[in-house]
Amino acid sequence: MKVRYCKMLLPWIYGLGCVIFSYPVFSQEKTITGTVYSSDGERLPGANVIQKGTSNGTLTDAEGNYTLQLIEGADILVFSFIGYVSEEIAVNEQSVIDVRLLSDVMSLSEVVVVGYGTQLKREVTGAVQTVDAQELQDLPVAQVTQKLQGRLAGVQINQTTGKPGQGMSVRIRGQLSVSGGSDPLYVVDGFPITGDIGSINPDEIQEISVLKDAASTALYGSRAANGVVLITTKKGKPGQTNISFTAYAGVQEVPREGRLEMMDAVEFVRFKKEYYEDAGQPVPEIFQDPSQYEGKNNDWYDALLRNAPIQSYSLAISTNREKVSTAIVAGIFDQQGVVLNSEFRRYSLRINTNYDVSDKIRLGFNLAPSYIEDNIPETDGTRGTGILFNALHTWPIMPIYDENGELTRFNRFPAETGNIFAYANWVRSVEEIDNETTEVNLLSNAFIEYEPIEGLVLKSTFNAELYNSKYFFFNPSTATGRINVPLPTTAFSIRENIEDFSWLNENLATYTRSFNDHNLELLVGFTNQKFRRNRTRIQADTYADDRLPTIQGAININRAGTNSGVEEWSLTSVLSRFTYNFKGKYLFTASIRSDGSSRFGADNRWGTFPSASIGWVVSDEDFLKGIEAISFAKLRASYGVTGNNNIGNYTQYALIDNTVNAVFGDNVAPGAVVTSLANNNLGWETTEQFDVGFDLGLFNDRIQFMYDYYKKTTTNLLFNVQIPQESGFGNFNDNIGEIDFWGHEFAITSINTNGKLKWTTNANISFNRNKVISLADGIDRVYGTWHITQTGQPFGQFYGHMADGLYWNEEDLANSPQVPGRSTVGSIKLRDVNGDGIITRGGDNDDRAIIGNPFPDFTYGITNTLRYGDFDLSVVGTGSHGNEVMVRHLYSTTNLDGVFNLMKEVKYRFRSVENPGKGFFGTTVGGGNVTGIERDWMNSRFVTDASFFTIRNVTLGYTIDEPAKFIRSARIYTSIQNLYVFTDYWGGSNPETSMQNNGQGDGGNLSQGVDLSGYPVPRTYTVGVNLNF
Amino acid sequence: MNEMKKSVILFGLTMLTFAGCQDDFLTIVPETSLSSATFFNTEADFQQAVNGVYVPLRNIVNERAWLLGEMHSDNTYYARNILFGATEQQEDIADFAIPSDNGVTTNTHVLNQYRLDYRIIARANQVLSRIDEVAFDANTKNNLKGQALFLRGYAYFELVRYFGSVPLHLTPVETRDEAALPMAPEADVYARIIEDVEEATGLLPPKSAQEPGRATSGAAKTLLANIYIARQKWAQAESLLKEVVQSNEYALMPDYADAFSTNTGNKNNGESVFEVQFKEGPDGLHGNFLYRFMPRPMAPEELVTITGTANPQPLNGEGNNIPTPDIIAAYEDGDLRRDASIDYITIEGSFWADKTYPYIKKYAKTHALHNNHGINWPVYRYSEVLLFLAEALNEQGKAGEAENYLNQVRSRAGLGAAQGDLREAIYRERRVELAFENKRWFDLVRTGRAIEVITEYGNRIKANPLAYYYPEGAAPRGNAFTNISLYYALPAAEADLSPHF
């Protein structure tokens, strides 16, 4: 509540601070020795050590050691190494100078990974942002996408639910689609994976490149429109053997602050008492004396939570012996969830090997198996299906434990108390119901590279991904996750096995040549990829014995829940890129890819995706060379076309469902019906994107600044257009409509101080906007349950009635528009938007309007890293401003009929004309006919600002060089993840929430920003150690 | 350079190889479901497709038809549960308070009835448009075509009576543009369904030669007679109905209660002309309408006395299709059908002072699984054939002959010959004989009595809500009985998508 956003921006201003150095002069000859380390303690061979202002210098040896005889001149040593920030150290009286260089992702001499190759950072003409995984290593989370929160301009990463190992929503430049997928394409070592990025141990990752504009992504053609994330895993480094071990362990908790404040037993009983009194009805005995419940509160939500341990261990070995280099990373990650009985465990291994057969031929093999097991109770969902939601609104007078201290089974009070539902004991629900998944994932690549003549490299790659998951669900007769299921219930089990196999063959030829000042590179290639999924699901019920949840232990196989299926797709592509620059100053890149896809209709099988980009290194021009402060400046512009092929595998076909059976007498007769319409022209979604930006380096690149403006137009949206059902069909899959996206992105990296205290700041801020230009002809709006997507407006806006307080008295009621037959004094007053004198929901006289926007005005992130001597401190913050959330659970948690437990605020409801409360909650009198409007007619009181700034992580570390023999360096650190959330959001603890990823309810892009009280995101305290051997 | 040439050639060749087999590589048809390209090729395909046409009937009679045809009349009402909201969709139908503007309504039951009827029509159209292109046994083909025509005619007959003018789809929709058609005048719809069902009467076998439960020539003739009666074409109706009577395929069950199927037995019995088929079990072929007709909230121990299941669960919400005092009073003294049709249950959790509610008994058959039963739903029974025939004869001035058929029905009910005006007698007889079989609203409309009867009925409820199951202090909503009209407004969700209404 508490902090306005402008305060949150203060760190930005600090970040711009700068420190001035002085240069003492010394003239005595002297020998200096020492060792150069990387910031994580690796010895750096081949680093430059130069006496400033002279040509006197040396390189470090294989162990990173150096010896330098000083000559006359400045008494300052300059240490530098590619990919690290150069450092200047005054010699003074020292004769041994060890130095630890900071890795520098912004370094312009750095090589960055781009699609199908690498490029010098200074020559990149697209919008590409890279993150060195080193910077992310301390964050105690399961998935690399969680670690990226707040690091990238233009990339909104939200944790929509705190389920261990799940729930990340990643949107690059706000891209979204009506019904196609909107997740970016993840490419691991050149292989566009089909599985979950969460199965990869983040410690295997060396570097992440995020491709944002069309010039960077167009080489991925029909899969590129949502942006591309390139992940490069660790490789053996030349000339080194490194062994490192990292581990952390800690505990997670759900902080008290921010939780939804529900009534305790006394408050609830008081509410019930008043409910009957206000209605003029006799108060049931159990509600007559609220004070008798003093000290007898049952906090059902809290009962489901615990403090839970988290731990992670990774061992990495990299060697380089003669012609073979190998990197091996083995990891164990184990996260218990903060909800009882939830856990996520990952065992992973990666072996990357390169073998130089000769000067001209190289081979490479990467193999990365992982094994994941998790158990995640059905915590998230709507009322009745989400256990956490159910627990929130369970009466606090219902006992969790019985007189003997045993967990109760379920609670139901007599009907005259207004308890119309049976409530299971939710503690049993999470503890007794199995909801386990085990996953085996194997990523592998093999390549052969051949350089027949200088400059020409031919490369063939074979990639395969195997994935197998086994899901097991067992609901014993003694528990349920649903409301209103009295126990014992019918026990049932679900088993689902999925086997995926995907392979990719890529054949690339790259020709690089430089002559005079012309540098050019030509890439041509063709690729084939195929995916196949086999799925089997068996649902069985009615168990004789809960202890034997086997298939044969069930009396009944549920036919409707038992099925199998195959999903397949194939993709054939040809691609080419031409890169040219003159003197490294005038830069030009053009690329094209053609994709043929089995997903596209027979009459529309191939799509072509071109792009072009230009860059101009202005700082190389004479007119800027005189300006000392500007060390680098580049202008960039790009244009390109990309596609989104996440349209379903068989959407083009008219499908027959042959399970629509009839009955005649006692006989079941197989029936078949056409369930969808064919579309032979069905194709990809097309996104045209224009981008301009510049990169600026100031004060010898101590401050680096990046800016991009983009404008995208997505057309041919895959749209399951609603058609009149007089046709017998509900929808027709078509490519229609147009959405515009545009935005600004700013990123800055600043080395604020580089003396004894090294302080760097990384910050970014992004402004993303979208607007629906058109939908289908004749259709200007698409409704979700609580959303509308309408032409001329941003996508997926909250839709409902405007709430204008309550009808305060008879006069107010008489003079205001009403819901005929339902509005009473003290009930909610909705706005008569169309001015016809009555309030109507739906139909031609609909009074609903747009009541909120789930999209933020801007999102931002800031990372400060400080290093002083052997201590290091980093603080990561992320924020979002101006987004709203629909607090959907209010339809239960503020239900005025006394059926559920309520938020404390409902105490301040309307009780009489004299006692109207705060005007937010209406009268309880009149039953569902009156209160149903407030509850069921979605209105603007459900919508609230959800701006936030989260201190995502604070880490404090201490490094010791060579603490023991065989240990080159050791670092110990302590870290707090999700330290604090500054927000005015009052609908629960997670303002990033959205039900879109939890597989419940509407879901999808049309229904973003809905809070159904999902799994809370924990605060995590850890201690960790990094050892280098 | 030589090396380079070789590489380029090799590269090019590989590329060509891949390009050559591209079409196969890129054509992937779904392996585990059928697509229309490979379906509708064999007799078995059409057999399955025709079976699929029947399926929406289950949803219609289980979930919608009793709302639109029975609770939308003076025969049944809802039993108000003041704790429950979100019940206005049903209440609006029973209260003749369906909000409608510009001829459309957002009522979800109206929408679903409309869509389910068109689902039958679309599936029948798929069959009828393709069956003649595939050669197979003529008898089988005729039988299948007859069933599809019967079902399409039945669906349109429902639509035309609910809505009047509706779009007339007779061929399958294949593109987006074909999805919406202009409204066809009521007379055109009737002309077409008469043509369809007439053709069906010639194609379908009699009941004795047909698989039990499927449409028969007798069912088609009864349906066609019903259509003629709705159009007041008495002579055509008479001759069709006489064919049904003279076919000797049907007879009244001696005991009225036995006219209705049990959970697993007595299905498609001698009196049954056409009924919607259900089967208890986990395969989704079951009904649960009995549960929808229960007053609520009901405890498991109360429910089990009716259902007899091993796993009774409580029923919440608001009970629907509860017999009104009006229908109970409509039975003459000594009418055996009253106790066979209506029984009483006391529910302690009720807010209604009396706590003892009537409920529909004719479908209350014990079964095994909670909320899942195999009781069939009667669409046409032989007793209705007799009453139709009596009416068709009487309207043509053949009162003597008419009385004979009427009294067959009455005598089975333990009653003597009808007294007084014969037209009134037949009208009254239909009400009690066919109570809760979704006939009442259509009868009120076609006999021109709807407005008057419902207005008086509404006044009775408003004057004495306690008698109509309102708890003390609760009253009919302000909008009750404010929108009594002969047709339902068209569904708004469809109007939003169609340029034609």
PDB file of N, CA and C in Angstrom, chain B residues 327-388:
ATOM      1  N   ILE B 327     -52.621 -28.860 -11.375  1.00  0.00           N
ATOM      2  CA  ILE B 327     -52.635 -30.153 -12.067  1.00  0.00           C
ATOM      3  C   ILE B 327     -53.164 -31.225 -11.126  1.00  0.00           C
ATOM      4  N   ILE B 328     -52.824 -31.092  -9.831  1.00  0.00           N
ATOM      5  CA  ILE B 328     -53.317 -32.116  -8.889  1.00  0.00           C
ATOM      6  C   ILE B 328     -54.845 -32.098  -8.858  1.00  0.00           C
ATOM      7  N   ALA B 329     -55.401 -30.886  -8.908  1.00  0.00           N
ATOM      8  CA  ALA B 329     -56.855 -30.761  -8.872  1.00  0.00           C
ATOM      9  C   ALA B 329     -57.511 -31.172 -10.185  1.00  0.00           C
ATOM     10  N   ALA B 330     -56.729 -31.256 -11.247  1.00  0.00           N
ATOM     11  CA  ALA B 330     -57.304 -31.554 -12.559  1.00  0.00           C
ATOM     12  C   ALA B 330     -57.717 -33.014 -12.706  1.00  0.00           C
ATOM     13  N   TYR B 331     -57.191 -33.863 -11.839  1.00  0.00           N
ATOM     14  CA  TYR B 331     -57.591 -35.275 -11.900  1.00  0.00           C
ATOM     15  C   TYR B 331     -58.979 -35.438 -11.306  1.00  0.00           C
ATOM     16  N   GLU B 332     -59.840 -36.169 -12.026  1.00  0.00           N
ATOM     17  CA  GLU B 332     -61.170 -36.462 -11.479  1.00  0.00           C
ATOM     18  C   GLU B 332     -61.037 -37.434 -10.316  1.00  0.00           C
ATOM     19  N   ASP B 333     -62.012 -37.430  -9.448  1.00  0.00           N
ATOM     20  CA  ASP B 333     -62.004 -38.422  -8.372  1.00  0.00           C
ATOM     21  C   ASP B 333     -61.984 -39.804  -8.981  1.00  0.00           C
ATOM     22  N   GLY B 334     -61.156 -40.651  -8.427  1.00  0.00           N
ATOM     23  CA  GLY B 334     -61.101 -42.023  -8.911  1.00  0.00           C
ATOM     24  C   GLY B 334     -60.171 -42.231 -10.073  1.00  0.00           C
ATOM     25  N   ASP B 335     -59.538 -41.181 -10.537  1.00  0.00           N
ATOM     26  CA  ASP B 335     -58.605 -41.324 -11.655  1.00  0.00           C
ATOM     27  C   ASP B 335     -57.339 -42.026 -11.159  1.00  0.00           C
ATOM     28  N   LEU B 336     -57.122 -43.239 -11.673  1.00  0.00           N
ATOM     29  CA  LEU B 336     -55.980 -44.022 -11.209  1.00  0.00           C
ATOM     30  C   LEU B 336     -54.651 -43.382 -11.600  1.00  0.00           C
ATOM     31  N   ARG B 337     -54.738 -42.480 -12.571  1.00  0.00           N
ATOM     32  CA  ARG B 337     -53.495 -41.892 -13.071  1.00  0.00           C
ATOM     33  C   ARG B 337     -52.883 -40.912 -12.084  1.00  0.00           C
ATOM     34  N   ARG B 338     -53.709 -40.381 -11.144  1.00  0.00           N
ATOM     35  CA  ARG B 338     -53.149 -39.365 -10.246  1.00  0.00           C
ATOM     36  C   ARG B 338     -52.047 -39.963  -9.370  1.00  0.00           C
ATOM     37  N   ASP B 339     -52.345 -41.070  -8.728  1.00  0.00           N
ATOM     38  CA  ASP B 339     -51.331 -41.646  -7.842  1.00  0.00           C
ATOM     39  C   ASP B 339     -50.180 -42.280  -8.616  1.00  0.00           C
ATOM     40  N   ALA B 340     -50.454 -42.618  -9.876  1.00  0.00           N
ATOM     41  CA  ALA B 340     -49.351 -43.147 -10.697  1.00  0.00           C
ATOM     42  C   ALA B 340     -48.453 -42.022 -11.206  1.00  0.00           C
ATOM     43  N   SER B 341     -48.986 -40.802 -11.197  1.00  0.00           N
ATOM     44  CA  SER B 341     -48.223 -39.684 -11.769  1.00  0.00           C
ATOM     45  C   SER B 341     -47.579 -38.802 -10.707  1.00  0.00           C
ATOM     46  N   ILE B 342     -48.211 -38.729  -9.530  1.00  0.00           N
ATOM     47  CA  ILE B 342     -47.751 -37.774  -8.514  1.00  0.00           C
ATOM     48  C   ILE B 342     -47.640 -38.482  -7.174  1.00  0.00           C
ATOM     49  N   ASP B 343     -46.540 -38.189  -6.469  1.00  0.00           N
ATOM     50  CA  ASP B 343     -46.388 -38.674  -5.104  1.00  0.00           C
ATOM     51  C   ASP B 343     -45.866 -37.517  -4.260  1.00  0.00           C
ATOM     52  N   TYR B 344     -45.658 -37.780  -2.959  1.00  0.00           N
ATOM     53  CA  TYR B 344     -45.257 -36.706  -2.048  1.00  0.00           C
ATOM     54  C   TYR B 344     -44.001 -37.093  -1.287  1.00  0.00           C
ATOM     55  N   ILE B 345     -43.187 -36.074  -0.981  1.00  0.00           N
ATOM     56  CA  ILE B 345     -41.970 -36.315  -0.203  1.00  0.00           C
ATOM     57  C   ILE B 345     -41.824 -35.187   0.815  1.00  0.00           C
ATOM     58  N   THR B 346     -41.458 -35.537   2.035  1.00  0.00           N
ATOM     59  CA  THR B 346     -41.229 -34.524   3.077  1.00  0.00           C
ATOM     60  C   THR B 346     -39.737 -34.269   3.173  1.00  0.00           C
ATOM     61  N   ILE B 347     -39.363 -33.006   3.035  1.00  0.00           N
ATOM     62  CA  ILE B 347     -37.937 -32.681   3.146  1.00  0.00           C
ATOM     63  C   ILE B 347     -37.743 -31.695   4.292  1.00  0.00           C
ATOM     64  N   GLU B 348     -36.934 -32.130   5.260  1.00  0.00           N
ATOM     65  CA  GLU B 348     -36.798 -31.364   6.504  1.00  0.00           C
ATOM     66  C   GLU B 348     -36.042 -30.061   6.283  1.00  0.00           C
ATOM     67  N   GLY B 349     -35.152 -30.031   5.301  1.00  0.00           N
ATOM     68  CA  GLY B 349     -34.337 -28.835   5.109  1.00  0.00           C
ATOM     69  C   GLY B 349     -35.067 -27.707   4.402  1.00  0.00           C
ATOM     70  N   SER B 350     -36.312 -27.924   4.062  1.00  0.00           N
ATOM     71  CA  SER B 350     -37.016 -26.913   3.269  1.00  0.00           C
ATOM     72  C   SER B 350     -37.397 -25.713   4.110  1.00  0.00           C
ATOM     73  N   PHE B 351     -37.436 -24.554   3.486  1.00  0.00           N
ATOM     74  CA  PHE B 351     -37.896 -23.344   4.159  1.00  0.00           C
ATOM     75  C   PHE B 351     -39.404 -23.166   4.025  1.00  0.00           C
ATOM     76  N   TRP B 352     -39.993 -23.971   3.181  1.00  0.00           N
ATOM     77  CA  TRP B 352     -41.435 -23.908   2.991  1.00  0.00           C
ATOM     78  C   TRP B 352     -42.081 -24.584   4.191  1.00  0.00           C
ATOM     79  N   ALA B 353     -43.051 -23.894   4.813  1.00  0.00           N
ATOM     80  CA  ALA B 353     -43.581 -24.369   6.075  1.00  0.00           C
ATOM     81  C   ALA B 353     -44.091 -25.811   5.988  1.00  0.00           C
ATOM     82  N   ASP B 354     -44.749 -26.130   4.902  1.00  0.00           N
ATOM     83  CA  ASP B 354     -45.376 -27.443   4.755  1.00  0.00           C
ATOM     84  C   ASP B 354     -44.348 -28.575   4.727  1.00  0.00           C
ATOM     85  N   LYS B 355     -43.263 -28.357   4.065  1.00  0.00           N
ATOM     86  CA  LYS B 355     -42.147 -29.305   3.913  1.00  0.00           C
ATOM     87  C   LYS B 355     -42.515 -30.575   3.135  1.00  0.00           C
ATOM     88  N   THR B 356     -43.791 -30.795   2.858  1.00  0.00           N
ATOM     89  CA  THR B 356     -44.177 -31.983   2.088  1.00  0.00           C
ATOM     90  C   THR B 356     -44.592 -31.553   0.682  1.00  0.00           C
ATOM     91  N   TYR B 357     -43.764 -31.916  -0.272  1.00  0.00           N
ATOM     92  CA  TYR B 357     -43.959 -31.470  -1.648  1.00  0.00           C
ATOM     93  C   TYR B 357     -44.479 -32.612  -2.515  1.00  0.00           C
ATOM     94  N   PRO B 358     -45.290 -32.287  -3.505  1.00  0.00           N
ATOM     95  CA  PRO B 358     -45.569 -33.290  -4.528  1.00  0.00           C
ATOM     96  C   PRO B 358     -44.374 -33.395  -5.471  1.00  0.00           C
ATOM     97  N   TYR B 359     -44.197 -34.560  -6.068  1.00  0.00           N
ATOM     98  CA  TYR B 359     -43.176 -34.680  -7.117  1.00  0.00           C
ATOM     99  C   TYR B 359     -43.705 -35.622  -8.193  1.00  0.00           C
ATOM    100  N   ILE B 360     -43.081 -35.574  -9.347  1.00  0.00           N
ATOM    101  CA  ILE B 360     -43.548 -36.384 -10.475  1.00  0.00           C
ATOM    102  C   ILE B 360     -43.165 -37.831 -10.235  1.00  0.00           C
ATOM    103  N   LYS B 361     -44.156 -38.683 -10.213  1.00  0.00           N
ATOM    104  CA  LYS B 361     -43.872 -40.071  -9.877  1.00  0.00           C
ATOM    105  C   LYS B 361     -43.701 -40.960 -11.107  1.00  0.00           C
ATOM    106  N   LYS B 362     -44.269 -40.554 -12.240  1.00  0.00           N
ATOM    107  CA  LYS B 362     -44.299 -41.513 -13.360  1.00  0.00           C
ATOM    108  C   LYS B 362     -42.891 -41.894 -13.830  1.00  0.00           C
ATOM    109  N   TYR B 363     -41.899 -41.037 -13.538  1.00  0.00           N
ATOM    110  CA  TYR B 363     -40.521 -41.391 -13.918  1.00  0.00           C
ATOM    111  C   TYR B 363     -39.682 -41.828 -12.727  1.00  0.00           C
ATOM    112  N   ALA B 364     -40.312 -41.865 -11.529  1.00  0.00           N
ATOM    113  CA  ALA B 364     -39.521 -42.133 -10.324  1.00  0.00           C
ATOM    114  C   ALA B 364     -39.316 -43.626 -10.162  1.00  0.00           C
ATOM    115  N   LYS B 365     -38.300 -44.111 -10.848  1.00  0.00           N
ATOM    116  CA  LYS B 365     -38.012 -45.544 -10.801  1.00  0.00           C
ATOM    117  C   LYS B 365     -36.654 -45.731 -10.119  1.00  0.00           C
ATOM    118  N   THR B 366     -36.568 -46.735  -9.268  1.00  0.00           N
ATOM    119  CA  THR B 366     -35.308 -46.944  -8.554  1.00  0.00           C
ATOM    120  C   THR B 366     -34.220 -47.387  -9.523  1.00  0.00           C
ATOM    121  N   HIS B 367     -33.005 -47.062  -9.134  1.00  0.00           N
ATOM    122  CA  HIS B 367     -31.858 -47.383  -9.980  1.00  0.00           C
ATOM    123  C   HIS B 367     -30.629 -47.520  -9.095  1.00  0.00           C
ATOM    124  N   ALA B 368     -29.478 -47.732  -9.688  1.00  0.00           N
ATOM    125  CA  ALA B 368     -28.303 -48.076  -8.882  1.00  0.00           C
ATOM    126  C   ALA B 368     -27.413 -46.877  -8.560  1.00  0.00           C
ATOM    127  N   LEU B 369     -27.170 -46.004  -9.521  1.00  0.00           N
ATOM    128  CA  LEU B 369     -26.162 -44.964  -9.360  1.00  0.00           C
ATOM    129  C   LEU B 369     -26.816 -43.616  -9.096  1.00  0.00           C
ATOM    130  N   HIS B 370     -26.221 -42.879  -8.163  1.00  0.00           N
ATOM    131  CA  HIS B 370     -26.734 -41.540  -7.878  1.00  0.00           C
ATOM    132  C   HIS B 370     -26.660 -40.657  -9.121  1.00  0.00           C
ATOM    133  N   ASN B 371     -27.730 -39.951  -9.379  1.00  0.00           N
ATOM    134  CA  ASN B 371     -27.757 -38.957 -10.459  1.00  0.00           C
ATOM    135  C   ASN B 371     -27.517 -39.568 -11.838  1.00  0.00           C
ATOM    136  N   ASN B 372     -27.923 -40.800 -12.021  1.00  0.00           N
ATOM    137  CA  ASN B 372     -27.583 -41.501 -13.256  1.00  0.00           C
ATOM    138  C   ASN B 372     -28.599 -42.619 -13.425  1.00  0.00           C
ATOM    139  N   HIS B 373     -29.517 -42.450 -14.364  1.00  0.00           N
ATOM    140  CA  HIS B 373     -30.506 -43.513 -14.550  1.00  0.00           C
ATOM    141  C   HIS B 373     -30.796 -43.778 -16.025  1.00  0.00           C
ATOM    142  N   GLY B 374     -31.432 -44.897 -16.261  1.00  0.00           N
ATOM    143  CA  GLY B 374     -31.672 -45.338 -17.634  1.00  0.00           C
ATOM    144  C   GLY B 374     -33.139 -45.276 -18.025  1.00  0.00           C
ATOM    145  N   ILE B 375     -33.900 -44.457 -17.301  1.00  0.00           N
ATOM    146  CA  ILE B 375     -35.338 -44.367 -17.581  1.00  0.00           C
ATOM    147  C   ILE B 375     -35.550 -43.657 -18.917  1.00  0.00           C
ATOM    148  N   ASN B 376     -36.345 -44.257 -19.792  1.00  0.00           N
ATOM    149  CA  ASN B 376     -36.612 -43.640 -21.094  1.00  0.00           C
ATOM    150  C   ASN B 376     -37.643 -42.517 -20.963  1.00  0.00           C
ATOM    151  N   TRP B 377     -37.611 -41.631 -21.942  1.00  0.00           N
ATOM    152  CA  TRP B 377     -38.557 -40.514 -21.930  1.00  0.00           C
ATOM    153  C   TRP B 377     -39.600 -40.712 -23.032  1.00  0.00           C
ATOM    154  N   PRO B 378     -40.903 -40.734 -22.673  1.00  0.00           N
ATOM    155  CA  PRO B 378     -41.918 -40.950 -23.712  1.00  0.00           C
ATOM    156  C   PRO B 378     -42.113 -39.692 -24.559  1.00  0.00           C
ATOM    157  N   VAL B 379     -42.059 -39.867 -25.869  1.00  0.00           N
ATOM    158  CA  VAL B 379     -42.360 -38.748 -26.783  1.00  0.00           C
ATOM    159  C   VAL B 379     -43.782 -38.934 -27.325  1.00  0.00           C
ATOM    160  N   TYR B 380     -44.047 -40.122 -27.876  1.00  0.00           N
ATOM    161  CA  TYR B 380     -45.422 -40.448 -28.289  1.00  0.00           C
ATOM    162  C   TYR B 380     -45.805 -41.790 -27.696  1.00  0.00           C
ATOM    163  N   ARG B 381     -46.997 -41.802 -27.059  1.00  0.00           N
ATOM    164  CA  ARG B 381     -47.554 -43.066 -26.565  1.00  0.00           C
ATOM    165  C   ARG B 381     -48.848 -43.336 -27.323  1.00  0.00           C
ATOM    166  N   TYR B 382     -49.257 -44.590 -27.352  1.00  0.00           N
ATOM    167  CA  TYR B 382     -50.465 -44.989 -28.093  1.00  0.00           C
ATOM    168  C   TYR B 382     -51.694 -44.267 -27.542  1.00  0.00           C
ATOM    169  N   SER B 383     -51.692 -43.984 -26.228  1.00  0.00           N
ATOM    170  CA  SER B 383     -52.851 -43.281 -25.674  1.00  0.00           C
ATOM    171  C   SER B 383     -52.990 -41.907 -26.319  1.00  0.00           C
ATOM    172  N   GLU B 384     -51.849 -41.291 -26.669  1.00  0.00           N
ATOM    173  CA  GLU B 384     -51.938 -39.992 -27.334  1.00  0.00           C
ATOM    174  C   GLU B 384     -52.455 -40.150 -28.769  1.00  0.00           C
ATOM    175  N   VAL B 385     -52.086 -41.274 -29.401  1.00  0.00           N
ATOM    176  CA  VAL B 385     -52.637 -41.545 -30.736  1.00  0.00           C
ATOM    177  C   VAL B 385     -54.166 -41.580 -30.653  1.00  0.00           C
ATOM    178  N   LEU B 386     -54.661 -42.257 -29.609  1.00  0.00           N
ATOM    179  CA  LEU B 386     -56.115 -42.362 -29.445  1.00  0.00           C
ATOM    180  C   LEU B 386     -56.736 -40.991 -29.179  1.00  0.00           C
ATOM    181  N   LEU B 387     -56.068 -40.201 -28.335  1.00  0.00           N
ATOM    182  CA  LEU B 387     -56.610 -38.874 -28.023  1.00  0.00           C
ATOM    183  C   LEU B 387     -56.518 -37.934 -29.234  1.00  0.00           C
ATOM    184  N   PHE B 388     -55.435 -38.054 -29.981  1.00  0.00           N
ATOM    185  CA  PHE B 388     -55.322 -37.285 -31.234  1.00  0.00           C
ATOM    186  C   PHE B 388     -56.477 -37.638 -32.170  1.00  0.00           C
TER     187      PHE B 388
END
